[in-house]
Amino acid sequence: MTNAVTIARDGEIAIVTIDNPPVNALSFHVREPLFAAFNALQEDSSVAAIVLACAGRTFIAGADITEFGKPMQKPELRDLIANLETIEKPTVAAIHGTALGGGLELALGCHFRVADAGAKLGLPEVKLGIIPGGGGTVRLPRLVGASKALSMIVSGTPIGAKDALASGLIDAVIEGDLVANAVAFARQKVAEGGSLLAVRDRNDKIENVDLAAFDSQAAELAKKARGLEAPIACAQSVRNAVTLPFDEAYAREREFITKLISSDQSRAQRHLFFAEREAAKVPGVGKDVKPRDVKRVGVIGAGTMGGGIAMAFVNGGIPVTLLEMSQEALQRGLGMIDKNYSISVSRGSLTEEAKAKRLAAFSTTTDYADLGDCDLIIEAVFEEMSVKKEVFGKIDAVAKPGAILATNTSYLDVNEIAASTSRPQDFLGLHFFSPANVMKLLEIVRGAKTAPDVLATALAVGRKIAKVPVVVGVCHGFVGNRMLAARGQDMENLLLEGASAEQIDKVFADFGWPMGPFQMWDLAGLDIGWRNRKATGKTAIIADALCEQGRFGQKTGKGVYLYESGSRTPIPDPEVQALIESKARERGIERRTISAEEINERTLYPMINEGAKILEEGIAARASDIDIVWVNGYGFPIGKGGPMFWAGLEGISKIVDRLEYWYARNGDDAFKPSPLLKKAAEIGKFSDDA
Ligand code: COA
């Protein structure tokens, strides 16, 4: 037996301990000795009961994801659970940390489960594009009921120990030593005697289920699935648990997992799981680099962006000093923050008490000197170089030594701003996405002189405030906005040549984007881009014409689309169509039917090409970092794994061919395949892809 599994004894109770760092995943080298241990203990008449526990920071966090998509070595998880379930002595899972996926499924093979108060239990497989395949969909409803199981399995969100106890998932919450108490619990079960009922044989919670209510709950959840297959399969499998005998439902669950595990969607979601963890590993920032302490954050600017950033920190438990030019601006900013928290209270996601506590974590000031005790100071002021430099001049004069200075610029040169301060080594960009208290992505912009421990601090703080941080280099628009510009490069030409805004938006919706580009124009406001174009001497044929007519988007009731008063539903406007047609006529452009395929090629392909250029220039460390940016900041469909992963699915050589075709026609550099893209085409993937 390997030492991934050990057996100890406390009198007549056997304690089986799994020790497979870092998260005790159920790898083959765990399953094999565990299977043998169960056999041995079943046979050993001196053993009255078995406690299953884990060493290290957590109970089993799931099957070993690195084994997915490869032939599964026996014993499989299902064999292991079936073996455990037939043991005719009390079996008790002692849970700490997280019991997730296959880990919870194994615990469901025990007669009893006890957990410490901080434990979390869940079946997050849906987030990997699969369903629980070790009987989780069939056993969990038998403990917590169909409705609760449905919401747990379709959302993939774990529940806490208290909830688990109330819903019947666990039998006790343990105070004090977990394993010792689990042993006492097992001993008590032995003493009580009586027959033992395996979870598979417990039917009381799945009898008399209101199927109509179940189906409407499932339909609600399916709406949120947005083209993902796994949530639908999860719901169907839980339904099977209720309507079919155990063995039949269990067999169907296997059919689902077998199909899903080899699907592109699951490959994409697994890629994202590892990509997110990979993004935390930054070249030049080793594990030995210690982050600086961040106990208080200063935020300059209490507008939508500054207020959102401040909320993100307060929500993550870090108090904020908010600075504005005037008391009125501060009051306006605080008013907006208060309103946002009130919405959370009215939705039930925040208590009045928690709201009051959060509001108390904001200090306000109009005096830069009050930023002297801040460990990190972020500016979120007007996007103009001279304004930013002036603000940093003031910050530089008051910030304590070692404080980190950050700009929330979307486009400006971070190195130039850094150089205007006396401490470029303490300087970096922190690019939040609006609304900053909600959006997950945080682009951390590494300046030429940014010190490694400043980056390490930004990564640590980013995670603390529940963001997904990605380190990027300095260039216009960084990773996200730069690729967004490439995506939109040919958008107006498509309109002029014959596509309609509704058609393009529908192609985007069909692809899985939450919103099409023209709906986005209307939401963000067309006037912003117009102002920028005017400032930089640029023009846009359609967008400028719309702005000249005062069509700024939703805020003026019309933009690319029409909006009925108070509504956000876009209504196609024949006037806009006429405008586009007249602009095409003026330019002698012959309009034609444009296919969905062409729309994708002329929007997504240049965007991927831009991603390749970003890699070439070292702006992103790896292709998977780009995927993380797009999935978390721009709504790229997770089932497609991000643009660079999707490029592999689409065929990189096909993308190169089609870019060359369009480049020959339009001569636009955005379509000229980059050398790195051509190289990737040869091997069919970007080098770091799984
Ligand atoms: N299989 C294989 N590797 C896993 C894993 C799994 N089920 N769960 C985590 N890991 C790896 C991570 O890739 C990471 O590896 P790295 O250090 O080489 O990057 C390491 O374990 C630590 O994980 P991390 O997520 O960074 O730690 P954490 O403490 O922040 O979170 C968990 C721990 C368990 C909550 C989190 O890892 C998680 O949610 N795991 C997936 C659980 C899951 O989906 N299970 C269902 C599979 S059936």
XYZ file of C-alpha atoms and ligand atoms in Angstrom:
738
model
C 0.000 0.000 0.000
C 1.320 3.467 -0.838
C 1.285 6.066 1.881
C -1.410 8.084 0.109
C -3.772 5.961 2.210
C -3.059 4.792 5.747
C -5.095 2.856 8.267
C -4.846 3.572 11.981
C -6.834 2.126 14.854
C -8.577 3.629 17.847
C -9.616 0.428 19.547
C -12.274 -1.266 17.460
C -12.631 1.780 15.148
C -10.485 1.937 12.023
C -9.423 5.346 10.745
C -8.617 5.482 7.043
C -6.661 8.623 6.174
C -6.063 9.913 2.679
C -2.976 12.053 2.202
C -2.609 13.243 -1.379
C -1.551 16.893 -1.363
C -2.484 19.528 -2.240
C -6.223 18.811 -2.215
C -6.508 15.024 -1.736
C -7.865 14.485 -5.248
C -8.934 10.907 -5.944
C -6.056 10.024 -8.243
C -5.394 6.444 -9.275
C -2.673 6.123 -6.606
C -5.355 6.929 -4.003
C -8.204 4.879 -5.442
C -6.199 1.687 -5.631
C -5.065 1.504 -1.975
C -8.412 2.855 -0.803
C -10.220 0.036 -2.563
C -7.892 -2.473 -0.951
C -8.380 -0.819 2.454
C -12.163 -1.092 2.226
C -11.882 -4.780 1.321
C -9.493 -5.482 4.170
C -11.561 -3.637 6.759
C -14.793 -5.298 5.663
C -13.139 -8.663 6.235
C -11.430 -7.718 9.522
C -13.719 -8.869 12.321
C -11.827 -6.797 14.897
C -13.036 -3.624 13.165
C -16.463 -2.458 14.308
C -16.702 0.786 12.309
C -14.694 2.889 9.858
C -13.924 6.602 9.843
C -12.795 8.074 6.515
C -10.716 11.240 6.967
C -8.137 13.322 5.167
C -4.777 14.805 6.081
C -3.774 18.316 5.130
C -5.881 21.329 4.378
C -9.006 19.669 3.082
C -11.170 16.607 2.681
C -11.147 15.181 -0.872
C -11.690 18.063 -3.313
C -12.795 15.795 -6.126
C -11.740 13.386 -8.774
C -8.312 14.109 -10.230
C -9.133 16.508 -13.043
C -5.808 15.830 -14.742
C -7.034 12.256 -15.399
C -10.161 13.452 -17.248
C -10.300 12.676 -20.933
C -7.827 9.793 -20.513
C -8.783 6.116 -20.145
C -9.794 5.708 -16.482
C -7.629 3.204 -14.602
C -9.509 0.753 -12.408
C -10.772 0.902 -9.749
C -12.929 3.768 -10.913
C -14.578 6.071 -8.432
C -17.868 4.263 -8.972
C -16.291 0.917 -8.042
C -14.818 2.511 -4.952
C -18.114 3.939 -3.792
C -20.019 0.740 -4.518
C -17.412 -1.138 -2.492
C -17.664 1.298 0.421
C -21.438 1.254 0.340
C -21.675 -2.497 0.820
C -19.611 -2.498 4.033
C -21.814 -3.836 6.785
C -20.328 -1.782 9.624
C -20.972 1.900 10.290
C -18.911 4.093 7.962
C -18.425 7.765 8.809
C -16.861 10.468 6.622
C -15.066 13.114 8.718
C -15.068 16.269 6.615
C -12.953 19.405 6.916
C -12.149 22.034 4.311
C -13.986 21.185 1.121
C -15.741 17.939 0.213
C -16.255 18.491 -3.469
C -17.267 16.445 -6.473
C -15.959 12.892 -6.239
C -14.987 13.686 -2.648
C -18.552 14.346 -1.628
C -19.710 11.399 -3.730
C -17.371 9.133 -1.782
C -18.754 10.586 1.444
C -22.239 9.767 0.138
C -21.097 6.158 -0.018
C -20.718 6.248 3.780
C -23.628 5.647 6.124
C -22.889 8.902 7.972
C -21.130 12.216 7.445
C -19.842 14.602 10.107
C -18.099 17.895 9.389
C -16.382 20.706 11.180
C -18.137 24.062 11.276
C -16.042 25.601 8.488
C -16.517 22.762 6.011
C -18.061 23.286 2.592
C -19.778 20.552 0.626
C -20.784 20.561 -3.003
C -20.846 19.002 -6.431
C -19.123 21.584 -8.673
C -18.748 19.293 -11.711
C -21.101 21.471 -13.758
C -18.386 24.127 -13.708
C -16.135 21.675 -15.519
C -18.779 20.992 -18.145
C -19.754 17.584 -16.767
C -22.191 16.116 -14.284
C -21.226 14.297 -11.100
C -20.468 10.821 -12.378
C -19.976 8.886 -9.162
C -23.647 8.652 -8.276
C -23.884 12.188 -6.881
C -26.980 13.099 -8.852
C -28.736 9.947 -7.686
C -27.613 9.869 -4.048
C -27.703 13.541 -3.085
C -31.478 13.946 -3.654
C -31.999 10.991 -1.313
C -30.478 13.027 1.525
C -31.474 16.623 0.802
C -34.560 16.225 -1.401
C -34.994 16.845 -5.118
C -35.277 20.625 -5.097
C -32.207 21.279 -2.970
C -30.165 18.704 -4.898
C -31.227 20.296 -8.159
C -30.084 23.758 -7.148
C -26.831 22.469 -5.637
C -25.910 20.344 -8.647
C -26.973 22.758 -11.381
C -25.279 25.742 -9.730
C -22.262 23.770 -8.551
C -22.079 26.071 -5.532
C -21.051 24.365 -2.294
C -23.042 24.786 0.914
C -21.735 25.346 4.443
C -21.843 22.845 7.307
C -24.842 24.499 8.979
C -26.920 24.308 5.820
C -25.686 20.756 5.202
C -26.877 19.716 8.659
C -30.261 21.391 8.277
C -30.840 19.788 4.889
C -29.803 16.296 5.950
C -26.558 16.063 4.002
C -24.517 15.603 7.166
C -25.425 14.092 10.515
C -23.466 16.318 12.889
C -21.383 19.468 13.026
C -18.279 18.829 15.089
C -16.774 21.262 17.568
C -13.193 20.434 18.533
C -11.059 17.594 17.205
C -12.778 16.315 14.065
C -11.338 12.831 13.842
C -11.613 12.108 17.570
C -15.242 13.180 17.502
C -15.905 11.198 14.339
C -14.493 8.131 16.104
C -16.805 8.797 19.069
C -19.712 9.199 16.655
C -18.868 5.883 14.979
C -18.557 4.191 18.358
C -21.971 5.460 19.328
C -23.464 4.077 16.117
C -21.938 0.701 16.886
C -23.432 0.833 20.366
C -26.864 1.777 19.059
C -26.830 -1.265 16.802
C -29.812 -1.507 14.498
C -29.753 -1.917 10.762
C -27.642 0.315 8.583
C -29.196 1.964 5.570
C -27.019 2.912 2.616
C -27.854 6.280 1.045
C -28.921 4.499 -2.148
C -31.665 2.760 -0.196
C -33.052 5.885 1.461
C -36.122 6.905 -0.469
C -38.221 9.008 1.910
C -37.039 12.368 0.517
C -37.677 11.458 -3.099
C -41.149 10.090 -2.637
C -44.084 12.371 -3.473
C -41.931 14.970 -5.201
C -44.023 17.657 -6.906
C -42.727 17.047 -10.429
C -44.456 20.087 -11.900
C -42.681 22.335 -9.387
C -39.430 20.475 -10.034
C -39.765 20.960 -13.777
C -40.458 24.656 -13.479
C -37.425 25.060 -11.186
C -35.357 23.132 -13.741
C -36.690 25.298 -16.579
C -35.684 28.462 -14.696
C -32.182 27.071 -14.210
C -31.969 25.959 -17.844
C -32.580 29.550 -18.948
C -29.348 30.552 -17.255
C -27.410 27.720 -18.929
C -26.916 29.795 -22.100
C -26.046 26.976 -24.442
C -24.149 24.861 -21.945
C -25.081 21.191 -22.016
C -23.936 20.181 -18.534
C -26.544 22.101 -16.468
C -29.339 20.569 -18.539
C -27.897 17.078 -18.102
C -27.525 17.690 -14.349
C -31.185 18.625 -14.042
C -32.297 15.624 -16.084
C -30.159 13.288 -14.012
C -31.623 14.556 -10.724
C -35.084 14.105 -12.237
C -34.165 10.524 -13.140
C -33.206 9.948 -9.506
C -36.746 10.817 -8.535
C -38.625 9.029 -11.303
C -36.528 5.912 -11.931
C -35.266 3.066 -9.739
C -31.762 3.731 -8.335
C -29.878 1.385 -10.669
C -31.542 2.757 -13.779
C -30.976 6.401 -12.841
C -27.404 5.536 -11.893
C -26.807 3.921 -15.299
C -28.227 6.993 -17.065
C -25.928 9.240 -15.044
C -23.019 7.297 -16.454
C -24.269 7.798 -19.999
C -24.399 11.548 -19.410
C -20.900 11.774 -17.972
C -19.414 9.582 -20.678
C -20.836 11.845 -23.344
C -20.021 15.114 -21.619
C -16.487 14.364 -20.500
C -15.264 14.121 -24.076
C -17.232 17.170 -25.246
C -15.558 20.353 -26.425
C -17.493 22.282 -23.782
C -16.035 20.243 -20.954
C -12.544 20.414 -22.448
C -12.993 24.167 -22.643
C -14.150 24.481 -19.048
C -11.364 22.249 -17.754
C -8.917 24.376 -19.717
C -10.307 27.448 -17.940
C -10.014 25.800 -14.512
C -6.296 25.241 -14.989
C -5.834 28.495 -16.916
C -7.105 30.486 -13.951
C -4.599 28.793 -11.664
C -1.843 29.183 -14.249
C -2.516 32.930 -14.461
C -1.482 33.188 -10.818
C 2.030 32.083 -11.808
C 3.834 35.138 -13.088
C 7.271 35.034 -14.689
C 9.752 36.733 -12.387
C 7.494 36.472 -9.342
C 8.579 33.319 -7.550
C 6.971 31.765 -4.497
C 9.740 33.346 -2.405
C 8.493 36.863 -3.243
C 6.456 38.064 -0.281
C 3.503 40.361 -0.936
C 3.366 43.620 0.996
C 0.682 44.113 3.639
C -2.424 45.908 2.436
C -4.522 47.023 5.384
C -6.044 50.193 3.912
C -6.647 51.286 0.332
C -7.000 54.826 -0.972
C -9.227 55.421 -3.991
C -9.141 58.729 -5.859
C -12.420 59.467 -7.579
C -15.874 58.493 -6.338
C -17.565 58.224 -9.737
C -18.954 54.978 -11.114
C -15.495 53.445 -11.483
C -13.920 54.743 -8.272
C -17.039 53.903 -6.253
C -17.144 50.382 -7.692
C -13.450 49.829 -6.963
C -13.898 51.096 -3.409
C -16.850 48.733 -2.905
C -14.826 45.799 -4.215
C -12.171 46.378 -1.537
C -14.645 46.954 1.276
C -16.567 43.830 0.231
C -13.287 41.936 0.440
C -12.718 43.196 3.995
C -10.232 45.995 3.285
C -11.236 49.490 4.493
C -11.033 52.347 2.022
C -10.281 56.063 2.121
C -12.228 57.677 -0.698
C -10.934 60.993 -2.021
C -12.808 63.486 -4.180
C -12.374 67.121 -5.137
C -15.383 68.307 -3.146
C -17.756 67.286 -0.365
C -20.605 67.283 -2.903
C -18.783 64.797 -5.138
C -18.064 62.626 -2.103
C -21.705 62.715 -1.042
C -22.812 61.803 -4.565
C -20.360 58.894 -4.617
C -21.376 57.631 -1.195
C -25.033 57.970 -2.175
C -24.445 55.672 -5.130
C -22.596 53.168 -2.940
C -25.422 53.255 -0.388
C -27.948 52.674 -3.167
C -26.003 49.703 -4.517
C -25.886 48.082 -1.082
C -29.602 48.769 -0.590
C -30.323 46.859 -3.793
C -28.372 43.907 -2.383
C -30.392 44.152 0.848
C -33.679 44.217 -1.050
C -32.574 41.138 -3.013
C -31.729 39.372 0.220
C -28.032 38.930 -0.569
C -26.933 41.342 2.190
C -28.354 42.013 5.664
C -29.009 45.544 6.958
C -26.390 44.869 9.595
C -23.762 43.847 7.038
C -24.627 46.885 4.941
C -24.063 49.190 7.914
C -20.758 47.480 8.606
C -19.627 47.941 5.031
C -20.615 51.590 4.920
C -18.656 52.124 8.132
C -15.538 50.842 6.353
C -15.458 53.917 4.079
C -13.612 57.055 5.183
C -13.943 60.115 2.998
C -11.699 63.088 2.440
C -10.886 65.935 0.095
C -7.346 66.219 1.456
C -4.545 64.132 -0.106
C -2.681 64.193 3.218
C -5.293 61.748 4.553
C -3.943 59.090 2.188
C -0.733 58.908 4.217
C -1.756 55.682 5.992
C -2.839 53.832 2.834
C -0.833 50.823 1.650
C -2.272 50.915 -1.851
C -3.587 54.013 -3.610
C -5.586 53.681 -6.827
C -6.645 56.564 -9.016
C -9.859 56.354 -11.000
C -10.009 59.874 -12.398
C -10.590 61.253 -15.874
C -8.794 59.282 -18.614
C -6.302 61.905 -19.661
C -2.531 61.788 -19.250
C -2.102 65.299 -17.825
C -4.875 64.743 -15.258
C -3.414 61.413 -14.187
C 0.086 62.896 -13.824
C -1.214 65.765 -11.741
C -3.057 63.387 -9.428
C 0.002 61.155 -9.016
C 2.111 64.213 -8.251
C -0.142 64.847 -5.279
C -0.227 61.178 -4.242
C 3.564 60.916 -4.494
C 3.931 63.806 -2.077
C 1.871 62.182 0.696
C 2.067 58.392 0.227
C 4.177 56.578 2.799
C 7.359 54.803 1.693
C 6.502 51.361 0.302
C 2.905 52.285 -0.523
C 1.814 50.919 -3.901
C 0.552 53.432 -6.451
C -1.869 52.204 -9.103
C -3.635 53.715 -12.075
C -6.949 52.383 -13.291
C -6.320 53.564 -16.830
C -7.879 51.619 -19.713
C -5.531 52.800 -22.450
C -2.833 55.201 -21.257
C 0.874 54.389 -21.057
C 1.476 53.091 -17.539
C 5.261 53.559 -17.908
C 4.835 57.230 -18.701
C 2.665 57.812 -15.638
C 5.058 55.751 -13.487
C 8.012 57.806 -14.697
C 6.285 60.982 -13.565
C 6.459 59.728 -9.952
C 9.527 59.352 -7.769
C 8.833 55.624 -7.299
C 8.195 53.725 -10.563
C 9.174 50.486 -8.803
C 6.065 50.846 -6.609
C 3.831 51.674 -9.542
C 1.509 49.519 -11.674
C -1.828 49.540 -13.461
C -4.902 47.976 -11.913
C -7.475 47.856 -14.670
C -10.906 47.122 -13.216
C -13.975 46.525 -15.358
C -17.264 48.274 -14.827
C -19.183 47.713 -12.589
C -15.999 47.124 -10.618
C -17.778 45.667 -7.595
C -19.279 42.962 -9.834
C -16.960 42.182 -12.739
C -14.456 39.454 -11.975
C -11.564 40.449 -14.200
C -8.636 42.495 -12.954
C -5.900 43.269 -15.479
C -2.725 43.929 -13.509
C -0.515 46.042 -15.731
C 3.168 45.438 -15.148
C 5.268 48.515 -15.845
C 8.888 48.345 -17.000
C 10.070 49.039 -13.457
C 7.303 47.440 -11.343
C 8.949 45.475 -8.509
C 8.128 41.745 -8.210
C 6.705 42.156 -4.700
C 4.380 44.882 -5.978
C 3.010 42.415 -8.538
C 2.762 39.702 -5.892
C 0.798 42.114 -3.706
C -1.576 43.007 -6.527
C -2.200 39.310 -7.215
C -2.818 38.529 -3.551
C -5.075 41.533 -2.986
C -6.917 40.817 -6.243
C -7.754 37.319 -5.063
C -8.718 38.612 -1.613
C -11.355 40.835 -3.190
C -12.648 37.905 -5.269
C -11.245 39.058 -8.594
C -9.582 36.916 -11.217
C -6.253 38.693 -11.699
C -4.208 38.437 -14.877
C -0.835 40.147 -15.293
C -0.427 41.957 -18.624
C 2.173 44.242 -20.160
C 1.983 47.853 -21.270
C 0.379 48.577 -24.649
C -2.593 50.546 -25.911
C -5.695 48.870 -24.437
C -3.691 46.092 -22.745
C -5.054 42.628 -23.571
C -8.818 43.029 -23.394
C -9.538 46.393 -24.973
C -6.852 45.931 -27.591
C -8.482 42.713 -28.803
C -11.916 44.299 -28.499
C -10.795 46.997 -30.914
C -9.608 44.311 -33.352
C -12.965 42.550 -33.032
C -14.743 45.766 -33.957
C -12.340 46.842 -36.688
C -14.494 45.640 -39.574
C -17.890 46.062 -37.912
C -18.977 49.184 -39.801
C -17.851 47.708 -43.124
C -20.074 44.724 -42.473
C -23.005 47.094 -41.989
C -22.176 49.029 -45.138
C -21.738 45.886 -47.213
C -25.134 44.489 -46.311
C -25.329 43.005 -42.803
C -27.792 44.567 -40.373
C -27.055 45.377 -36.745
C -29.723 42.879 -35.636
C -28.193 40.194 -37.819
C -24.706 40.762 -36.407
C -26.019 40.858 -32.846
C -27.887 37.604 -33.472
C -24.747 35.928 -34.816
C -23.012 37.001 -31.607
C -25.888 35.730 -29.447
C -25.849 32.400 -31.293
C -22.132 32.136 -30.625
C -22.905 32.513 -26.913
C -21.952 36.117 -26.193
C -24.252 37.710 -23.593
C -24.695 40.715 -25.841
C -24.008 41.673 -29.438
C -21.632 44.522 -30.324
C -24.392 46.975 -31.244
C -26.362 46.295 -28.081
C -23.069 47.000 -26.317
C -22.626 50.298 -28.180
C -26.080 51.373 -27.027
C -25.495 50.262 -23.463
C -22.101 51.920 -23.091
C -23.187 55.098 -24.910
C -22.003 56.037 -28.403
C -20.994 59.534 -27.313
C -17.923 58.275 -25.421
C -16.276 56.847 -28.533
C -17.375 59.910 -30.528
C -15.650 62.246 -28.073
C -12.498 60.146 -28.194
C -12.515 60.081 -31.982
C -12.923 63.821 -32.160
C -10.043 64.283 -29.736
C -7.771 62.041 -31.796
C -8.890 63.181 -35.256
C -10.509 59.844 -36.105
C -13.890 59.168 -37.700
C -16.429 56.346 -37.907
C -18.974 56.474 -40.706
C -22.058 55.051 -39.012
C -21.320 55.742 -35.347
C -20.498 59.409 -36.038
C -23.679 59.834 -38.084
C -25.770 58.347 -35.269
C -24.152 60.683 -32.735
C -24.733 63.694 -34.951
C -28.438 62.849 -34.691
C -28.196 62.718 -30.894
C -28.560 58.924 -30.917
C -26.269 58.107 -28.008
C -27.833 54.751 -27.097
C -30.078 53.639 -24.253
C -29.594 56.858 -22.313
C -31.233 58.915 -25.101
C -33.858 56.299 -25.928
C -32.264 55.622 -29.272
C -28.902 54.646 -30.662
C -28.379 51.793 -33.084
C -31.754 50.587 -31.823
C -34.872 52.258 -30.498
C -35.884 51.899 -26.844
C -39.374 52.456 -25.523
C -39.376 54.683 -22.478
C -37.740 52.956 -19.512
C -37.179 49.754 -21.475
C -33.837 48.183 -22.316
C -35.238 46.005 -25.067
C -33.677 46.964 -28.405
C -36.113 47.531 -31.259
C -34.680 47.592 -34.799
C -35.134 51.043 -36.327
C -35.833 51.408 -40.075
C -34.347 54.908 -39.914
C -30.975 53.484 -38.935
C -31.217 50.907 -41.692
C -31.969 53.726 -44.174
C -29.014 55.711 -42.844
C -26.667 52.762 -43.349
C -27.965 52.182 -46.863
C -27.516 55.832 -47.793
C -23.947 55.852 -46.448
C -23.239 52.760 -48.544
C -24.707 54.437 -51.627
C -22.606 57.551 -51.040
C -19.527 55.360 -51.101
C -20.622 53.280 -54.055
C -20.654 50.112 -51.968
C -22.765 47.390 -53.497
C -24.771 45.703 -50.776
C -25.104 41.934 -50.681
C -26.242 39.142 -48.399
C -23.681 38.475 -45.697
C -23.564 35.055 -44.039
C -23.187 34.322 -40.328
C -19.933 32.592 -41.149
C -18.553 35.734 -42.765
C -19.557 37.818 -39.751
C -17.680 35.475 -37.426
C -14.641 35.435 -39.691
C -14.445 39.209 -39.954
C -14.897 39.851 -36.234
C -13.475 36.888 -34.322
C -10.547 36.021 -36.550
C -8.862 39.461 -36.393
C -9.421 39.376 -32.657
C -7.531 36.079 -32.395
C -4.842 37.482 -34.676
C -4.488 40.397 -32.264
C -4.211 37.883 -29.409
C -1.331 36.226 -31.255
C 0.383 39.611 -31.658
C -0.092 40.216 -27.947
C 1.690 36.919 -27.269
C 4.419 37.757 -29.738
C 5.100 41.028 -27.958
C 5.051 39.363 -24.546
C 2.111 41.496 -23.391
C 0.462 38.299 -22.133
C 2.623 35.501 -20.746
C 0.544 32.703 -22.233
C -2.443 32.111 -24.499
C -4.501 30.837 -21.574
C -4.091 34.206 -19.785
C -5.848 35.817 -22.747
C -8.675 33.313 -22.392
C -9.070 34.227 -18.735
C -9.264 37.924 -19.635
C -11.994 37.351 -22.204
C -14.111 34.936 -20.225
C -14.077 37.033 -17.057
C -14.131 40.531 -18.492
C -15.951 40.414 -21.812
C -18.434 37.561 -21.632
C -16.667 35.202 -24.014
C -18.734 31.985 -23.687
C -17.116 29.691 -21.127
C -18.182 26.615 -23.079
C -15.778 27.742 -25.801
C -12.865 28.226 -23.393
C -11.800 31.740 -24.411
C -10.722 33.035 -27.821
C -7.337 31.335 -28.016
C -8.689 27.940 -26.933
C -11.603 28.339 -29.323
C -9.153 29.112 -32.126
C -7.817 25.580 -31.634
C -11.333 24.160 -31.936
C -12.090 26.258 -34.992
C -8.797 25.303 -36.625
C -5.936 27.793 -36.524
C -4.839 27.007 -40.060
C -8.371 27.717 -41.271
C -8.232 31.044 -39.414
C -4.910 31.900 -41.067
C -6.272 30.998 -44.525
C -9.372 33.100 -44.099
C -7.433 36.048 -42.656
C -5.193 35.931 -45.701
C -8.242 35.910 -47.935
C -9.733 38.984 -46.234
C -6.377 40.738 -46.045
C -5.989 40.349 -49.813
C -9.392 41.979 -50.218
C -9.242 44.821 -47.711
C -5.522 45.358 -47.028
C -6.342 46.030 -43.387
C -3.424 45.125 -41.108
C -5.791 43.646 -38.532
C -6.276 40.794 -41.017
C -2.616 40.163 -41.783
C -1.837 36.903 -39.964
C 0.891 37.374 -37.382
C 3.969 35.116 -37.572
C 3.030 33.532 -34.244
C -0.458 32.700 -35.503
C 1.055 31.039 -38.549
C 3.381 29.050 -36.323
C 0.487 27.988 -34.097
C -1.369 26.877 -37.248
C 1.398 24.382 -37.930
C 0.891 22.572 -34.625
C -2.841 23.297 -34.339
C -2.633 25.114 -31.024
C -0.851 27.827 -29.088
C 2.161 26.220 -27.474
C 0.995 26.341 -23.862
C -2.486 24.924 -24.505
C -3.365 21.619 -22.911
N -7.823 17.554 -9.506
C -6.537 17.856 -9.805
N -5.917 18.958 -9.351
C -6.625 19.773 -8.570
C -7.968 19.538 -8.227
C -8.575 18.361 -8.731
N -9.836 18.030 -8.440
N -8.411 20.541 -7.440
C -7.365 21.384 -7.287
N -6.307 20.924 -7.973
C -4.964 21.525 -8.020
C -4.976 22.911 -8.655
O -4.840 22.825 -10.049
C -3.792 23.568 -8.000
O -2.639 23.096 -8.655
P -1.358 24.065 -8.829
O -0.935 24.424 -7.439
O -0.395 23.231 -9.576
O -1.849 25.260 -9.624
C -3.772 22.963 -6.606
O -4.556 21.750 -6.684
C -4.404 23.849 -5.540
O -5.676 24.268 -5.980
P -6.180 25.773 -5.808
O -7.495 25.859 -6.487
O -5.116 26.709 -6.245
O -6.327 25.859 -4.231
P -7.421 26.587 -3.358
O -7.051 26.303 -1.956
O -7.598 27.971 -3.826
O -8.803 25.834 -3.669
C -10.279 23.981 -3.985
C -8.988 24.504 -3.319
C -10.377 22.505 -3.689
C -11.503 24.699 -3.439
C -10.194 24.213 -5.512
O -8.979 23.714 -5.978
C -11.283 23.551 -6.317
O -12.380 24.067 -6.405
N -10.963 22.395 -6.917
C -11.819 21.757 -7.873
C -12.887 20.988 -7.226
C -13.717 20.303 -8.259
O -14.131 20.851 -9.247
N -13.971 19.049 -8.006
C -14.805 18.307 -8.859
C -14.001 17.364 -9.633
S -14.899 15.847 -9.673
